[in-house]
mmCIF file of N, CA and C in Angstrom:
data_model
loop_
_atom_site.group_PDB
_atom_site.id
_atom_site.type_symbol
_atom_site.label_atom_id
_atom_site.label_comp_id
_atom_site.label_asym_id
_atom_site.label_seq_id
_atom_site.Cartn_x
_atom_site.Cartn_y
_atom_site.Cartn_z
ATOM 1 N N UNK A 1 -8.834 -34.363 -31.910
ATOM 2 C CA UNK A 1 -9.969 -33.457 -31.818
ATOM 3 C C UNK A 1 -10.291 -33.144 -30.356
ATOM 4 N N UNK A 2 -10.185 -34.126 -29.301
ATOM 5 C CA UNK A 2 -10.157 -33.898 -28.117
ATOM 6 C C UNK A 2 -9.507 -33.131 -27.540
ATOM 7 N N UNK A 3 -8.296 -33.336 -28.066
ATOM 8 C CA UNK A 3 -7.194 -32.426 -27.036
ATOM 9 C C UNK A 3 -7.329 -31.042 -27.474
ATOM 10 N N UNK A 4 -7.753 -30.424 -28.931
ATOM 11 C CA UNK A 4 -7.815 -29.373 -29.285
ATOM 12 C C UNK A 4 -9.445 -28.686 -28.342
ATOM 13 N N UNK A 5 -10.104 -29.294 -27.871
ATOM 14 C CA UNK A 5 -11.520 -28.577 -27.732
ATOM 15 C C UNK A 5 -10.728 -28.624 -26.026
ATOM 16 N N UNK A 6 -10.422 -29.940 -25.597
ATOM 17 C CA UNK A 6 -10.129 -29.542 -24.327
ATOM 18 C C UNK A 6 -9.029 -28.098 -23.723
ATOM 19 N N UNK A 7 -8.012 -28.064 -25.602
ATOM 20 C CA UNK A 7 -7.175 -26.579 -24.750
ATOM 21 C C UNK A 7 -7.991 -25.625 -25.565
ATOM 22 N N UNK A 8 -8.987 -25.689 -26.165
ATOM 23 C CA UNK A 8 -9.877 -24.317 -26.092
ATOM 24 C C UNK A 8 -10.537 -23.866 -25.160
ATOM 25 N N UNK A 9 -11.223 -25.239 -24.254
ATOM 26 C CA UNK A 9 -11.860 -24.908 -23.069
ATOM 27 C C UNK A 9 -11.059 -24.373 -22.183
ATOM 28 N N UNK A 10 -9.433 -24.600 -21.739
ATOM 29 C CA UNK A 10 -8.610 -24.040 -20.472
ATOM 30 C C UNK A 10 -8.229 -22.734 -21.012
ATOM 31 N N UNK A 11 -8.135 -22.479 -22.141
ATOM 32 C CA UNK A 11 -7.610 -21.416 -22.863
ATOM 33 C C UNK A 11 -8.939 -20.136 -22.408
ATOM 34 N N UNK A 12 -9.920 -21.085 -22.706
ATOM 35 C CA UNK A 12 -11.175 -19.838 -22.414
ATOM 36 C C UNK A 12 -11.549 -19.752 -20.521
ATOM 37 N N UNK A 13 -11.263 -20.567 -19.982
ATOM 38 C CA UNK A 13 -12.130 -20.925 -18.807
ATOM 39 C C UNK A 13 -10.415 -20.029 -17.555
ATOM 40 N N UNK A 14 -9.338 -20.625 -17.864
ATOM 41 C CA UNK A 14 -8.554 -20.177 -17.627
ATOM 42 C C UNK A 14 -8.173 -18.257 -16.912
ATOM 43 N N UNK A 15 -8.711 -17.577 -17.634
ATOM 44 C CA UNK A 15 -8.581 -16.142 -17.498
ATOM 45 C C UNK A 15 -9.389 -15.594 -16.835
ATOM 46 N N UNK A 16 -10.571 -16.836 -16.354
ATOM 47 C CA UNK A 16 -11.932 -16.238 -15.982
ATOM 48 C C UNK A 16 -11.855 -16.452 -14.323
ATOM 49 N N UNK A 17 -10.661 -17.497 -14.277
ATOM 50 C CA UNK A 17 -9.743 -18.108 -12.874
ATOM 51 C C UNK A 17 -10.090 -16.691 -11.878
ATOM 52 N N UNK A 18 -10.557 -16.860 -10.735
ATOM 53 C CA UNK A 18 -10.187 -15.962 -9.800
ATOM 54 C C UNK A 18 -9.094 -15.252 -9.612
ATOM 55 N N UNK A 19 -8.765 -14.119 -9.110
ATOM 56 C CA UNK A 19 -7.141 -13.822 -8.919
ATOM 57 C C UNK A 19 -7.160 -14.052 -7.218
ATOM 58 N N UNK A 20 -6.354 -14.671 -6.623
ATOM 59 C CA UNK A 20 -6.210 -14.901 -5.444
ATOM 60 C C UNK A 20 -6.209 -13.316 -4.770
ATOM 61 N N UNK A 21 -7.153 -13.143 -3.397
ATOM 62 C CA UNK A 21 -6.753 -12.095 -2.657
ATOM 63 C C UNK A 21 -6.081 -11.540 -2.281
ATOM 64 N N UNK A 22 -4.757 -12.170 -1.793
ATOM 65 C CA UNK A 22 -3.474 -12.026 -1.340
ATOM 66 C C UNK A 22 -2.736 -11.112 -2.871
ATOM 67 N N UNK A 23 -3.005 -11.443 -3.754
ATOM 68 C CA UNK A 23 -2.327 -11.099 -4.775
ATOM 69 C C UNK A 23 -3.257 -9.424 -5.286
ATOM 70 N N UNK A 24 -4.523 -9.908 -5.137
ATOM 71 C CA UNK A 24 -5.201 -9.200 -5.520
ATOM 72 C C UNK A 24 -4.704 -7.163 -4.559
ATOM 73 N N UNK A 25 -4.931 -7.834 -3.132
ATOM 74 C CA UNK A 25 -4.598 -6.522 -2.204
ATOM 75 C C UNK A 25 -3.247 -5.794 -2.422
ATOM 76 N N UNK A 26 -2.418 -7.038 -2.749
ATOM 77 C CA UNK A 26 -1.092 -6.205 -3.011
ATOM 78 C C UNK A 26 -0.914 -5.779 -4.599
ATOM 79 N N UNK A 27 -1.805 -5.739 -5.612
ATOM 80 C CA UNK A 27 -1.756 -4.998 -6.457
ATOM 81 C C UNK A 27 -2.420 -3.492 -6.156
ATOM 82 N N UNK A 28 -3.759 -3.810 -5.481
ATOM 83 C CA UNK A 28 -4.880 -2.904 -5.007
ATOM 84 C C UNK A 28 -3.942 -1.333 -4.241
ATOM 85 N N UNK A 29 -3.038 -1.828 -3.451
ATOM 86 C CA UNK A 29 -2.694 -1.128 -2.188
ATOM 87 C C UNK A 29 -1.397 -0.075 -3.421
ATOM 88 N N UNK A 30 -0.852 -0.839 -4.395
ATOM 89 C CA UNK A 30 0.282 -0.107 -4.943
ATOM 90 C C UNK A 30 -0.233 1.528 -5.384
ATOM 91 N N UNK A 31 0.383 2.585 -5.220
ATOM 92 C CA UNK A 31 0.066 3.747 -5.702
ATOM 93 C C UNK A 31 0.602 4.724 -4.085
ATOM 94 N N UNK A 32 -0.022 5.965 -4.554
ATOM 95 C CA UNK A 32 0.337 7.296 -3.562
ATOM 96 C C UNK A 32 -1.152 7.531 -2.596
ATOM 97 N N UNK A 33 -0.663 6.946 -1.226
ATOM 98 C CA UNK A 33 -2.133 7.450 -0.051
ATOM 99 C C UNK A 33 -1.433 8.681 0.784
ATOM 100 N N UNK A 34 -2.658 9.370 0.869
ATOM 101 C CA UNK A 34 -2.446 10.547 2.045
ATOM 102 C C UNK A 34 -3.258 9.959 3.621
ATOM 103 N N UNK A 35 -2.451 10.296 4.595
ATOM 104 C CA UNK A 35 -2.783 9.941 5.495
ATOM 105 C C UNK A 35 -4.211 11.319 5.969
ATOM 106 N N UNK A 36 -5.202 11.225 6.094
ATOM 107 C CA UNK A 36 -6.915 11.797 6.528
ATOM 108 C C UNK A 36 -7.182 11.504 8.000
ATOM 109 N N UNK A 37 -6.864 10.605 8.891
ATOM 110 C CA UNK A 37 -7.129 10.244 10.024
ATOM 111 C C UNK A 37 -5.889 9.537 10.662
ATOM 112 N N UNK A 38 -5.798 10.033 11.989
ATOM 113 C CA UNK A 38 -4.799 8.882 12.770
ATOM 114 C C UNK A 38 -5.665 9.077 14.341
ATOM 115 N N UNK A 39 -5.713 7.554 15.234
ATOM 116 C CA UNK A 39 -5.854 7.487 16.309
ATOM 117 C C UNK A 39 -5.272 8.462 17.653
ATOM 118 N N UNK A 40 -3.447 8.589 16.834
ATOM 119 C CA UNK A 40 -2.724 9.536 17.627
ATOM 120 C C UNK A 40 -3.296 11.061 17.180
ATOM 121 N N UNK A 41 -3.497 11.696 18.445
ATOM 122 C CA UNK A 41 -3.232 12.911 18.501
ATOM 123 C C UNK A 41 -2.048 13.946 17.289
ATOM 124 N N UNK A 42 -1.995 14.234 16.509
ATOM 125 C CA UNK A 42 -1.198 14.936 15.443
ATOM 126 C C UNK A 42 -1.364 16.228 15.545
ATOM 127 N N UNK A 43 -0.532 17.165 15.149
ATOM 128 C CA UNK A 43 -0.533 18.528 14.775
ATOM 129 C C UNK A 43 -1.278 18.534 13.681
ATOM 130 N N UNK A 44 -2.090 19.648 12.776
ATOM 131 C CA UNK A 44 -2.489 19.873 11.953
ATOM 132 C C UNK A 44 -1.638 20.087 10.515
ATOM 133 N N UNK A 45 -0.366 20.775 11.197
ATOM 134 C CA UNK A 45 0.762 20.923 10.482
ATOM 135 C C UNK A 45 1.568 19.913 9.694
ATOM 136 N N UNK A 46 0.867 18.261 10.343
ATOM 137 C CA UNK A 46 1.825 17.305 9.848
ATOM 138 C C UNK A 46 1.124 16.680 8.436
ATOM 139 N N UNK A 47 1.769 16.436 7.432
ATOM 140 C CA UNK A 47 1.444 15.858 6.271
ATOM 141 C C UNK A 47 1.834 15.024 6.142
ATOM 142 N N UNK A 48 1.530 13.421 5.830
ATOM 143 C CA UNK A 48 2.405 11.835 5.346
ATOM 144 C C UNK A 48 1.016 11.834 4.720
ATOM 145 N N UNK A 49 2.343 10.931 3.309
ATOM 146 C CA UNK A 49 2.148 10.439 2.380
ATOM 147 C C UNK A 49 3.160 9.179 1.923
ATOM 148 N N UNK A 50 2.280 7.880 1.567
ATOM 149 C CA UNK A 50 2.842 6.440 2.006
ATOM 150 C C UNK A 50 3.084 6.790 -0.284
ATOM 151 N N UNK A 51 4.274 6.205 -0.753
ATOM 152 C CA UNK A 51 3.673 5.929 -2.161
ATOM 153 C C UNK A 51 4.499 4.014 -2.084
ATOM 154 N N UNK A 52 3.320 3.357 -2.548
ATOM 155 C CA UNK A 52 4.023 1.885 -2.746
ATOM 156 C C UNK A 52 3.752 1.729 -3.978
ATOM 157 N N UNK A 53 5.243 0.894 -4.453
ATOM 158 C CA UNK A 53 5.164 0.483 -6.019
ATOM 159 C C UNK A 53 4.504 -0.881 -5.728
ATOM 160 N N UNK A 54 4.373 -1.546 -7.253
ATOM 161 C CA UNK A 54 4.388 -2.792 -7.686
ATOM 162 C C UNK A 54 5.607 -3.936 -7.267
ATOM 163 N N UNK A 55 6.771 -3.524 -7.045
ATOM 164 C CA UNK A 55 7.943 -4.316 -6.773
ATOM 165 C C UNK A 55 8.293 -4.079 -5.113
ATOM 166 N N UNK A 56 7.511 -4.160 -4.508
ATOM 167 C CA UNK A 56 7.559 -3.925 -2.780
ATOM 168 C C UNK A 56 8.295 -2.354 -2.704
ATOM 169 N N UNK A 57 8.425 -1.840 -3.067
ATOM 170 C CA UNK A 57 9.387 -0.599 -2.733
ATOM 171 C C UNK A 57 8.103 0.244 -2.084
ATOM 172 N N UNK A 58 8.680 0.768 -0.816
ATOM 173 C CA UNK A 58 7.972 2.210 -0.370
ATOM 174 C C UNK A 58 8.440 3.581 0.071
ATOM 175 N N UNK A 59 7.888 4.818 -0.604
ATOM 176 C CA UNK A 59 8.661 5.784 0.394
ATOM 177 C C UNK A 59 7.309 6.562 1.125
ATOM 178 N N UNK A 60 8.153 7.102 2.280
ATOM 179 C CA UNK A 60 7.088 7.775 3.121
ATOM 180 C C UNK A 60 7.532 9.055 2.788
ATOM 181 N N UNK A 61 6.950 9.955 2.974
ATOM 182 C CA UNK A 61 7.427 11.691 3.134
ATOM 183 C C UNK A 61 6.122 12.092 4.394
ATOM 184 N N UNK A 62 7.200 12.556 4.974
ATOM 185 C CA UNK A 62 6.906 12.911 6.410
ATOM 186 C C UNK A 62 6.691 14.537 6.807
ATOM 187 N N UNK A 63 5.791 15.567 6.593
ATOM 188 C CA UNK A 63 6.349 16.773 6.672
ATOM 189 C C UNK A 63 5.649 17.616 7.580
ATOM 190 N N UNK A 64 6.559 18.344 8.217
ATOM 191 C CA UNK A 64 6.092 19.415 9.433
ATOM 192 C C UNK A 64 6.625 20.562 9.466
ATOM 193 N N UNK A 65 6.108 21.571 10.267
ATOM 194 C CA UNK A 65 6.937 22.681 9.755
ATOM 195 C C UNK A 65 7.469 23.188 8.610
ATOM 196 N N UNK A 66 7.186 22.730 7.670
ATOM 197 C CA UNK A 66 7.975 23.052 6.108
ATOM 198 C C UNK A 66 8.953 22.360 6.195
ATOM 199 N N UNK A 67 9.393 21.433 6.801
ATOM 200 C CA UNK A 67 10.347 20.285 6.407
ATOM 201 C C UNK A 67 10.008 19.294 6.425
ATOM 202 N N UNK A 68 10.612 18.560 5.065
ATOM 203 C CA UNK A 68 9.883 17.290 4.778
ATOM 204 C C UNK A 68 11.460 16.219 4.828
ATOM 205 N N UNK A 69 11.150 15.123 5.859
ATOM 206 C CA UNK A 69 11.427 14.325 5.723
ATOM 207 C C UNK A 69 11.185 12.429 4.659
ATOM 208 N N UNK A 70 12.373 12.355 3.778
ATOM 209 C CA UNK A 70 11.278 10.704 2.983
ATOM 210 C C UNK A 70 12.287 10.352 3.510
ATOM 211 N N UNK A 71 11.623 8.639 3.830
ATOM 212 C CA UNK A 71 12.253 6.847 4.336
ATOM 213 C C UNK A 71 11.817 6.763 3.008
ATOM 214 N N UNK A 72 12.841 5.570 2.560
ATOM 215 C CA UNK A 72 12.642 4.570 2.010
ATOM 216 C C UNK A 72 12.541 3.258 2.399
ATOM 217 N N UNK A 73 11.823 2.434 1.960
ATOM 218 C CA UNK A 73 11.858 1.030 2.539
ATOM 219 C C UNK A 73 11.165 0.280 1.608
ATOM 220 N N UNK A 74 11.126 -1.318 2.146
ATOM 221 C CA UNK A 74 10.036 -1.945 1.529
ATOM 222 C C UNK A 74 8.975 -2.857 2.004
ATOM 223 N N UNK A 75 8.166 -2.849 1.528
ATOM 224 C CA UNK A 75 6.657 -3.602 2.038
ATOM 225 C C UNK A 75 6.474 -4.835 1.023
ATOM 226 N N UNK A 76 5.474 -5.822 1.948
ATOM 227 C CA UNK A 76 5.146 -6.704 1.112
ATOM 228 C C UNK A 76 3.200 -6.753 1.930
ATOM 229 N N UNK A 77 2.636 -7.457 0.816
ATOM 230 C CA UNK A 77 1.053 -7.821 1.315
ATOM 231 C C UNK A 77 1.253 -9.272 1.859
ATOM 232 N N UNK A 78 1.240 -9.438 3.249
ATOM 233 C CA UNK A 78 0.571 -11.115 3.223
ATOM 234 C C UNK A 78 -0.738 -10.724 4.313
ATOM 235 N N UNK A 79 -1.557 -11.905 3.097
ATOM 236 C CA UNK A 79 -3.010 -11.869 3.725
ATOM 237 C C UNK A 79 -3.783 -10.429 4.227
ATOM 238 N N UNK A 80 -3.764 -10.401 5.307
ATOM 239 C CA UNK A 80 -4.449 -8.872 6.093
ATOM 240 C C UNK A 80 -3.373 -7.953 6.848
ATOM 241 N N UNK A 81 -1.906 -8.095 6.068
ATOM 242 C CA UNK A 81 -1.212 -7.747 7.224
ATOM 243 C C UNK A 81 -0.156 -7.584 6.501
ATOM 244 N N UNK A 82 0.524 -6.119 6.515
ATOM 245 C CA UNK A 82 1.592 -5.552 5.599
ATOM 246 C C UNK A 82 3.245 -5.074 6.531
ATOM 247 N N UNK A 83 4.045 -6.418 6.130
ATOM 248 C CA UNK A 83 5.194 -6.324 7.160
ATOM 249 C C UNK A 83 5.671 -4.836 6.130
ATOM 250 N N UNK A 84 6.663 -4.271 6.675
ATOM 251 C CA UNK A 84 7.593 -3.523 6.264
ATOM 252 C C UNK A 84 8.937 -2.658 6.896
ATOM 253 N N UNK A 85 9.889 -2.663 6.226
ATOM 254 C CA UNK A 85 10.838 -2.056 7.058
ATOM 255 C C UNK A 85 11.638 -0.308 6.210
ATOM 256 N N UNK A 86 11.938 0.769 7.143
ATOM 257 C CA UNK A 86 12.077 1.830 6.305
ATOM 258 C C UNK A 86 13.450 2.396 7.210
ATOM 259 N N UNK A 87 14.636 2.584 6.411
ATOM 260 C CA UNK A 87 15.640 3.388 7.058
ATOM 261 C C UNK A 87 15.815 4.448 7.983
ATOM 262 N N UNK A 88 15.944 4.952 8.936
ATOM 263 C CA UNK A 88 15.610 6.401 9.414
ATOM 264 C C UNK A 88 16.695 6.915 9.176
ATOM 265 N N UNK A 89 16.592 8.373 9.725
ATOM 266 C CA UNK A 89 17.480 9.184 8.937
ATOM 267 C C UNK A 89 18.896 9.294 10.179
ATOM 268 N N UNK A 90 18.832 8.141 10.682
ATOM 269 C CA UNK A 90 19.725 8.174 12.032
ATOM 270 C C UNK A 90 20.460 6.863 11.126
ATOM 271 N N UNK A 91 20.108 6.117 10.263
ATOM 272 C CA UNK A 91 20.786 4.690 9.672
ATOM 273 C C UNK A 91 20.140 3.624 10.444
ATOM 274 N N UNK A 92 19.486 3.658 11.178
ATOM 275 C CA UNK A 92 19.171 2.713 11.933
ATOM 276 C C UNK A 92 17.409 2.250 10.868
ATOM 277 N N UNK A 93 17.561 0.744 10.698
ATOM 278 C CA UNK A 93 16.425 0.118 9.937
ATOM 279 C C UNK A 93 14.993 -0.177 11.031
ATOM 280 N N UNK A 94 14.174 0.329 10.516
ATOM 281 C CA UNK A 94 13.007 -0.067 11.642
ATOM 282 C C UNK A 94 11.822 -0.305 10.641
ATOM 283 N N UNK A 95 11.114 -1.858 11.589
ATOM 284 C CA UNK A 95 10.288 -2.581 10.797
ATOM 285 C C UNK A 95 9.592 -2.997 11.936
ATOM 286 N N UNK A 96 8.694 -2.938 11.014
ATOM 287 C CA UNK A 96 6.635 -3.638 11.806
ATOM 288 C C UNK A 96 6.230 -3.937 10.870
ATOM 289 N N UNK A 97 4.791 -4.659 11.618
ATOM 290 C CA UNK A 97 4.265 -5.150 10.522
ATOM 291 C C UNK A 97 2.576 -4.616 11.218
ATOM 292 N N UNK A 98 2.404 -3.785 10.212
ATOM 293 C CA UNK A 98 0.688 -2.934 9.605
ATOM 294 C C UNK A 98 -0.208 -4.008 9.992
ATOM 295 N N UNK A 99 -1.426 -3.841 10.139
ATOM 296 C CA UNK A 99 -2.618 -4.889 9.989
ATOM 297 C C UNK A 99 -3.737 -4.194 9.200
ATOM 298 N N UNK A 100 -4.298 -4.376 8.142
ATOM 299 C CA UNK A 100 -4.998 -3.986 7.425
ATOM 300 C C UNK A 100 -6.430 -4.279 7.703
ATOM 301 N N UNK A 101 -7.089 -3.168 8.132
ATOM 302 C CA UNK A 101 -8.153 -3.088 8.543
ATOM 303 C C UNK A 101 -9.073 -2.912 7.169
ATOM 304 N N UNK A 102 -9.053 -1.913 6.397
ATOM 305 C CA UNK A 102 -9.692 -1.699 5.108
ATOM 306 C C UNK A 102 -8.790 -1.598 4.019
ATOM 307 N N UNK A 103 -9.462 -1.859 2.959
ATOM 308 C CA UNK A 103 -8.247 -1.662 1.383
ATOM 309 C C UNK A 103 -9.372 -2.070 0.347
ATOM 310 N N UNK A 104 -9.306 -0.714 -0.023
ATOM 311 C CA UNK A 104 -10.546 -0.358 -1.470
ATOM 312 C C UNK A 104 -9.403 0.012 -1.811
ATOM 313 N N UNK A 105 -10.492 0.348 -3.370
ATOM 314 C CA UNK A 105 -9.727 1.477 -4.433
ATOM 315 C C UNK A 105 -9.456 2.728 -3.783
ATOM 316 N N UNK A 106 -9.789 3.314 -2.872
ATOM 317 C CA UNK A 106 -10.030 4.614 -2.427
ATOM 318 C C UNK A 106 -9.310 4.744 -1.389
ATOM 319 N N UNK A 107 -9.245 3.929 0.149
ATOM 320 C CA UNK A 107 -9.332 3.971 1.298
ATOM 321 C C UNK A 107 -8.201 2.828 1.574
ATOM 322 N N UNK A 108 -7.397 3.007 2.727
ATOM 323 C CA UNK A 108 -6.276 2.024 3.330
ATOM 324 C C UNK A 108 -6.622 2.657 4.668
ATOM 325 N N UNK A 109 -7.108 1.726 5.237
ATOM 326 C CA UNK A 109 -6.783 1.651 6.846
ATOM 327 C C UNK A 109 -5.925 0.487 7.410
ATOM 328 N N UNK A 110 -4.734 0.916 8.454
ATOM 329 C CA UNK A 110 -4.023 0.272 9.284
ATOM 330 C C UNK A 110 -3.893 0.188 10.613
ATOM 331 N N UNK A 111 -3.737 -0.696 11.297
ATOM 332 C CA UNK A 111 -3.087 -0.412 12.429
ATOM 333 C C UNK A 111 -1.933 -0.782 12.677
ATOM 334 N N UNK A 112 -1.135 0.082 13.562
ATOM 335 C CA UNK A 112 0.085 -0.377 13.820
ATOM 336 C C UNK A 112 0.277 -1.743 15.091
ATOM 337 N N UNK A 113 1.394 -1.805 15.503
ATOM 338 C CA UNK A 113 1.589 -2.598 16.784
ATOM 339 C C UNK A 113 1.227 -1.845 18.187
ATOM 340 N N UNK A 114 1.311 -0.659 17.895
ATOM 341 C CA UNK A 114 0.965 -0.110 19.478
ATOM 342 C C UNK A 114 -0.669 0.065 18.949
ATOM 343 N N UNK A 115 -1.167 -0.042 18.173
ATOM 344 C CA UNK A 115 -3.307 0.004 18.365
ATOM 345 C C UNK A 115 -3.353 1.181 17.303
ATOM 346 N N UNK A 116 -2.190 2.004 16.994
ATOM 347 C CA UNK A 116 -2.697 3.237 15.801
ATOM 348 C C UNK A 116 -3.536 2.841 14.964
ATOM 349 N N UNK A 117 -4.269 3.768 14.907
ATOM 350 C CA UNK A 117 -5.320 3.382 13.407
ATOM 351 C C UNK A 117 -4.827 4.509 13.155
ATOM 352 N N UNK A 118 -4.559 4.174 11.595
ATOM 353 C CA UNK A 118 -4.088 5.685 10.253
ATOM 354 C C UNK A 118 -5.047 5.212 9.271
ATOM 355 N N UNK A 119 -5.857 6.248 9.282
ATOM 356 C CA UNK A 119 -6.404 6.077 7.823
ATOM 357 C C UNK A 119 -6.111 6.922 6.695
ATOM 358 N N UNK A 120 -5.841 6.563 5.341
ATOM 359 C CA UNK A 120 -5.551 7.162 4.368
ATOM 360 C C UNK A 120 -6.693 6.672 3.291
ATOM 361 N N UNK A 121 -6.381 8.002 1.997
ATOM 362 C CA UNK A 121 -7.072 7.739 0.810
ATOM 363 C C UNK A 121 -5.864 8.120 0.097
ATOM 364 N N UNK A 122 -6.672 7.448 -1.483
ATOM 365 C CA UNK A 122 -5.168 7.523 -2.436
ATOM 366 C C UNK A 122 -5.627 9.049 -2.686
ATOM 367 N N UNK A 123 -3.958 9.316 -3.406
ATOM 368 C CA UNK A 123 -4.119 10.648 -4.041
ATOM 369 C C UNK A 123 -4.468 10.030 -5.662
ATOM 370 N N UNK A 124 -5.270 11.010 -6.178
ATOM 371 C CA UNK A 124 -5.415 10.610 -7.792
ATOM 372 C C UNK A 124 -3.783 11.139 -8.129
ATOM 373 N N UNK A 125 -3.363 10.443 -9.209
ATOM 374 C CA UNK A 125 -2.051 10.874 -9.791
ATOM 375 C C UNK A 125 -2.884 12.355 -10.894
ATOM 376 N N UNK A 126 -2.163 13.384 -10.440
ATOM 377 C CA UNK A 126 -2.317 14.647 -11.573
ATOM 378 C C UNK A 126 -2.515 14.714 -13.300
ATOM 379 N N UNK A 127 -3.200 15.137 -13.633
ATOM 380 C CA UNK A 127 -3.360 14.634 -15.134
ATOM 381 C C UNK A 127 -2.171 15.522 -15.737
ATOM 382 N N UNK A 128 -1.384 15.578 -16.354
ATOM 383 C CA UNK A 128 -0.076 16.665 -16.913
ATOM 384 C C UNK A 128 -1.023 17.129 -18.246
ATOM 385 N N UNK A 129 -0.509 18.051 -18.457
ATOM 386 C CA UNK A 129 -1.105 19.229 -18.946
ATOM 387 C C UNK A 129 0.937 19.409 -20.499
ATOM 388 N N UNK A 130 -0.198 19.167 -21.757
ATOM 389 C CA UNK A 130 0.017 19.795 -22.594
ATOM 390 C C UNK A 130 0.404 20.451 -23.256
#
């Protein structure tokens, strides 16, 4: 009788467990952000957009002038601070690691290694139509 009330209690008490932060941000951060702000000076013309899955995968699309460049690469969350590395279109692999200044539902702010702050918001995914 004991052991049954004690795995009703872990059974119930169990789910109610915190989800660790670390785990929590790198679910939070997965989806499609548009970059809204950067520290650097930018053309108006330039458009990035970060999309990260669930399984570390990221692509960037990079676009200016009507040409759009995507990297692929991949990211991971530890703690406040998002290493990642993305192919360029030269073959050559290049990786840093982000520092996460903000991360809502809404909003991702980073900085890079040279002091960039980029701020982005997610894009809502499009509702398809019928």
């Amino acid at each position: 009788m004991f052991t049954t009330s004690l795995l009703s209690i872990i059974m119930i008490v169990a789910p109610m467990a915190p989800v660790p932060k670390e785990r929590a941000d790198a679910e939070k951060v997965v989806g499609t952000w548009k970059l809204v702000k950067s520290s650097l000076e930018r053309d108006d013309e330039v458009a990035l957009t970060i999309e990260l899955t669930q399984g570390g995968k990221m692509t960037i699309r990079h676009s200016s002038n009507g040409v759009t460049t995507v990297y692929e690469g991949e990211y991971k969350i530890v703690k406040n601070e998002m290493p990642y590395s993305v192919k360029l279109p030269n073959g050559v692999e290049k990786k840093e690691t982000l520092k996460i200044k903000k991360l809502t539902e809404t909003e991702l702010h980073v900085v890079d290694p040279d002091g960039i702050q980029e701020d982005f918001e997610r894009v809502k995914p499009e509702k398809k139509k019928d």
